[in-house]
Short mmCIF file of C-alpha atoms in Angstrom, two decimals:
data_model
loop_
_atom_site.label_atom_id
_atom_site.label_comp_id
_atom_site.label_asym_id
_atom_site.label_seq_id
_atom_site.Cartn_x
_atom_site.Cartn_y
_atom_site.Cartn_z
CA UNK A 3 0.00 0.00 0.00
CA UNK A 4 1.40 3.37 -1.03
CA UNK A 5 0.71 6.21 1.39
CA UNK A 6 1.76 9.85 1.44
CA UNK A 7 1.43 12.80 3.79
CA UNK A 8 2.56 16.41 3.46
CA UNK A 9 3.29 18.43 6.60
CA UNK A 10 3.47 22.21 6.34
CA UNK A 11 5.61 24.05 8.91
CA UNK A 12 6.65 27.72 9.15
CA UNK A 13 9.94 28.71 7.57
CA UNK A 14 12.99 29.04 9.83
CA UNK A 15 16.61 29.75 9.00
CA UNK A 16 18.32 26.37 8.75
CA UNK A 17 21.84 27.65 8.07
CA UNK A 18 23.07 26.52 11.50
CA UNK A 19 22.08 22.88 11.04
CA UNK A 20 25.08 20.67 10.42
CA UNK A 21 23.36 18.37 7.93
CA UNK A 22 20.56 18.53 5.39
CA UNK A 23 17.06 19.16 6.73
CA UNK A 24 15.55 15.84 5.50
CA UNK A 25 18.27 14.05 7.50
CA UNK A 26 17.13 15.99 10.57
CA UNK A 27 13.48 15.05 9.92
CA UNK A 28 14.60 11.41 9.60
CA UNK A 29 16.31 11.71 13.01
CA UNK A 30 13.14 13.18 14.54
CA UNK A 31 11.08 10.28 13.16
CA UNK A 32 13.54 7.63 14.38
CA UNK A 33 13.38 9.12 17.90
CA UNK A 34 9.57 9.08 17.88
CA UNK A 35 8.68 5.69 16.41
CA UNK A 36 8.93 2.46 18.35
CA UNK A 37 12.57 1.58 19.14
CA UNK A 38 12.11 -1.91 17.66
CA UNK A 39 10.94 -0.52 14.31
CA UNK A 40 13.71 2.10 14.27
CA UNK A 41 16.28 -0.69 14.80
CA UNK A 42 14.67 -2.72 12.00
CA UNK A 43 14.82 0.24 9.59
CA UNK A 44 18.50 0.82 10.37
CA UNK A 45 19.31 -2.82 9.50
CA UNK A 46 17.53 -2.85 6.11
CA UNK A 47 19.25 -2.16 2.80
CA UNK A 48 16.08 -0.97 1.08
CA UNK A 49 14.06 1.76 2.76
CA UNK A 50 10.26 1.43 2.50
CA UNK A 51 9.83 5.21 2.76
CA UNK A 52 11.11 8.51 1.41
CA UNK A 53 11.41 11.94 3.01
CA UNK A 54 11.63 15.11 0.97
CA UNK A 55 11.52 18.74 2.12
CA UNK A 56 10.78 21.75 -0.04
CA UNK A 57 10.85 25.42 0.94
CA UNK A 58 9.38 28.48 -0.74
CA UNK A 59 10.91 30.95 1.74
CA UNK A 60 7.62 31.30 3.65
CA UNK A 61 7.05 27.73 4.72
CA UNK A 62 8.65 24.31 4.56
CA UNK A 63 6.76 21.30 3.24
CA UNK A 64 7.78 17.85 4.44
CA UNK A 65 6.69 15.03 2.13
CA UNK A 66 6.72 11.50 3.54
CA UNK A 67 5.82 8.54 1.32
CA UNK A 68 5.66 4.91 2.43
CA UNK A 69 5.59 1.65 0.47
CA UNK A 70 4.49 -0.83 3.15
CA UNK A 71 1.88 -1.07 5.89
CA UNK A 72 4.64 -1.34 8.49
CA UNK A 73 6.30 1.85 7.21
CA UNK A 74 3.02 3.70 7.59
CA UNK A 75 4.00 3.97 11.30
CA UNK A 76 6.07 6.96 10.13
CA UNK A 77 2.99 8.71 8.78
CA UNK A 78 0.93 7.83 11.87
CA UNK A 79 3.69 9.29 14.07
CA UNK A 80 3.69 12.55 12.12
CA UNK A 81 -0.12 12.80 12.29
CA UNK A 82 0.11 12.76 16.11
CA UNK A 83 2.80 15.46 16.13
CA UNK A 84 1.99 19.11 16.73
CA UNK A 85 5.60 20.24 17.33
CA UNK A 86 8.70 19.00 15.52
CA UNK A 87 11.94 19.29 17.48
CA UNK A 88 14.87 19.35 15.07
CA UNK A 89 18.39 19.02 16.45
CA UNK A 90 20.40 22.14 15.62
CA UNK A 91 17.35 24.41 15.25
CA UNK A 92 16.62 26.70 18.21
CA UNK A 93 12.82 26.65 18.12
CA UNK A 94 10.49 23.72 17.63
CA UNK A 95 8.47 23.79 14.42
CA UNK A 96 4.70 24.06 14.90
CA UNK A 97 2.76 22.00 12.39
CA UNK A 98 0.48 24.35 10.44
CA UNK A 99 -1.26 21.84 8.22
CA UNK A 100 -1.39 18.16 7.27
CA UNK A 101 -2.44 16.84 3.91
CA UNK A 102 -2.95 13.12 3.72
CA UNK A 103 -3.41 11.49 0.33
CA UNK A 104 -5.70 8.57 -0.43
CA UNK A 105 -3.73 5.30 -0.03
CA UNK A 106 -3.20 3.37 -3.26
CA UNK A 107 -2.53 -0.36 -3.54
CA UNK A 108 -0.15 -1.86 -6.07
CA UNK A 109 -3.05 -3.80 -7.63
CA UNK A 110 -4.96 -0.52 -8.16
CA UNK A 111 -1.97 0.90 -10.02
CA UNK A 112 -1.62 -2.22 -12.15
CA UNK A 113 -5.38 -2.39 -12.78
CA UNK A 114 -5.48 1.20 -14.06
CA UNK A 115 -2.64 0.60 -16.47
CA UNK A 116 -3.77 -0.46 -19.91
CA UNK A 117 -0.45 -0.82 -21.71
CA UNK A 118 2.03 -1.86 -18.97
CA UNK A 119 3.79 1.50 -19.02
CA UNK A 120 4.44 3.49 -15.89
CA UNK A 121 5.70 6.99 -15.30
CA UNK A 122 7.92 7.51 -12.26
CA UNK A 123 8.60 10.96 -10.88
CA UNK A 124 11.41 11.30 -8.34
CA UNK A 125 11.09 14.28 -6.05
CA UNK A 126 13.63 13.02 -3.55
CA UNK A 127 17.27 12.79 -4.56
CA UNK A 128 17.93 9.27 -5.78
CA UNK A 129 21.37 8.20 -4.64
CA UNK A 130 22.86 4.73 -4.61
CA UNK A 131 26.14 2.93 -4.19
CA UNK A 132 27.99 1.44 -7.13
CA UNK A 133 31.21 -0.47 -6.44
CA UNK A 134 31.23 1.03 -2.95
CA UNK A 135 31.00 4.65 -4.16
CA UNK A 136 28.01 6.98 -3.69
CA UNK A 137 26.45 8.07 -6.99
CA UNK A 138 24.12 11.06 -6.95
CA UNK A 139 22.99 11.33 -10.54
CA UNK A 140 20.79 8.33 -11.29
CA UNK A 141 21.92 5.99 -14.03
CA UNK A 142 18.44 4.66 -14.79
CA UNK A 143 19.48 1.22 -16.19
CA UNK A 144 21.89 0.66 -13.28
CA UNK A 145 19.29 1.80 -10.75
CA UNK A 146 16.61 -0.63 -11.97
CA UNK A 147 19.17 -3.43 -12.33
CA UNK A 148 20.04 -2.91 -8.65
CA UNK A 149 16.37 -2.94 -7.62
CA UNK A 150 15.68 -6.15 -9.55
CA UNK A 151 18.75 -7.83 -8.02
CA UNK A 152 17.61 -6.93 -4.50
CA UNK A 153 14.06 -8.15 -5.11
CA UNK A 154 15.21 -11.48 -6.52
#
């Protein structure tokens, strides 16, 4: 089941944070989900979720997407959150708005597809390791080859 939530928070200067903001949001989530599930996520090679943040200078939008029912614990945790405490940021962020999207099953996606073609849009940076080195610009054939190898 694919699920997605957007969380809108007021803009704050993030120049004093020592790492990228999505990494900080990830840290917040790992501190606030069950310790057993956080440990499980840190052991996995493939992550059943993505976190993306976008800013327009007035607000920051946090997009969280999940691929499994178990990973939806991340979305449920955020729905219960009214303040987000980010390490390295002086003030907690107050959640202004949530937008939860209708969950979609994989069979619904396949059933709506008439010609077995899919369009994928990446809004989070897609990085991967190749021969032990981090690659930041996706090589589409190599990326899908890696996914297929991990599934099989």
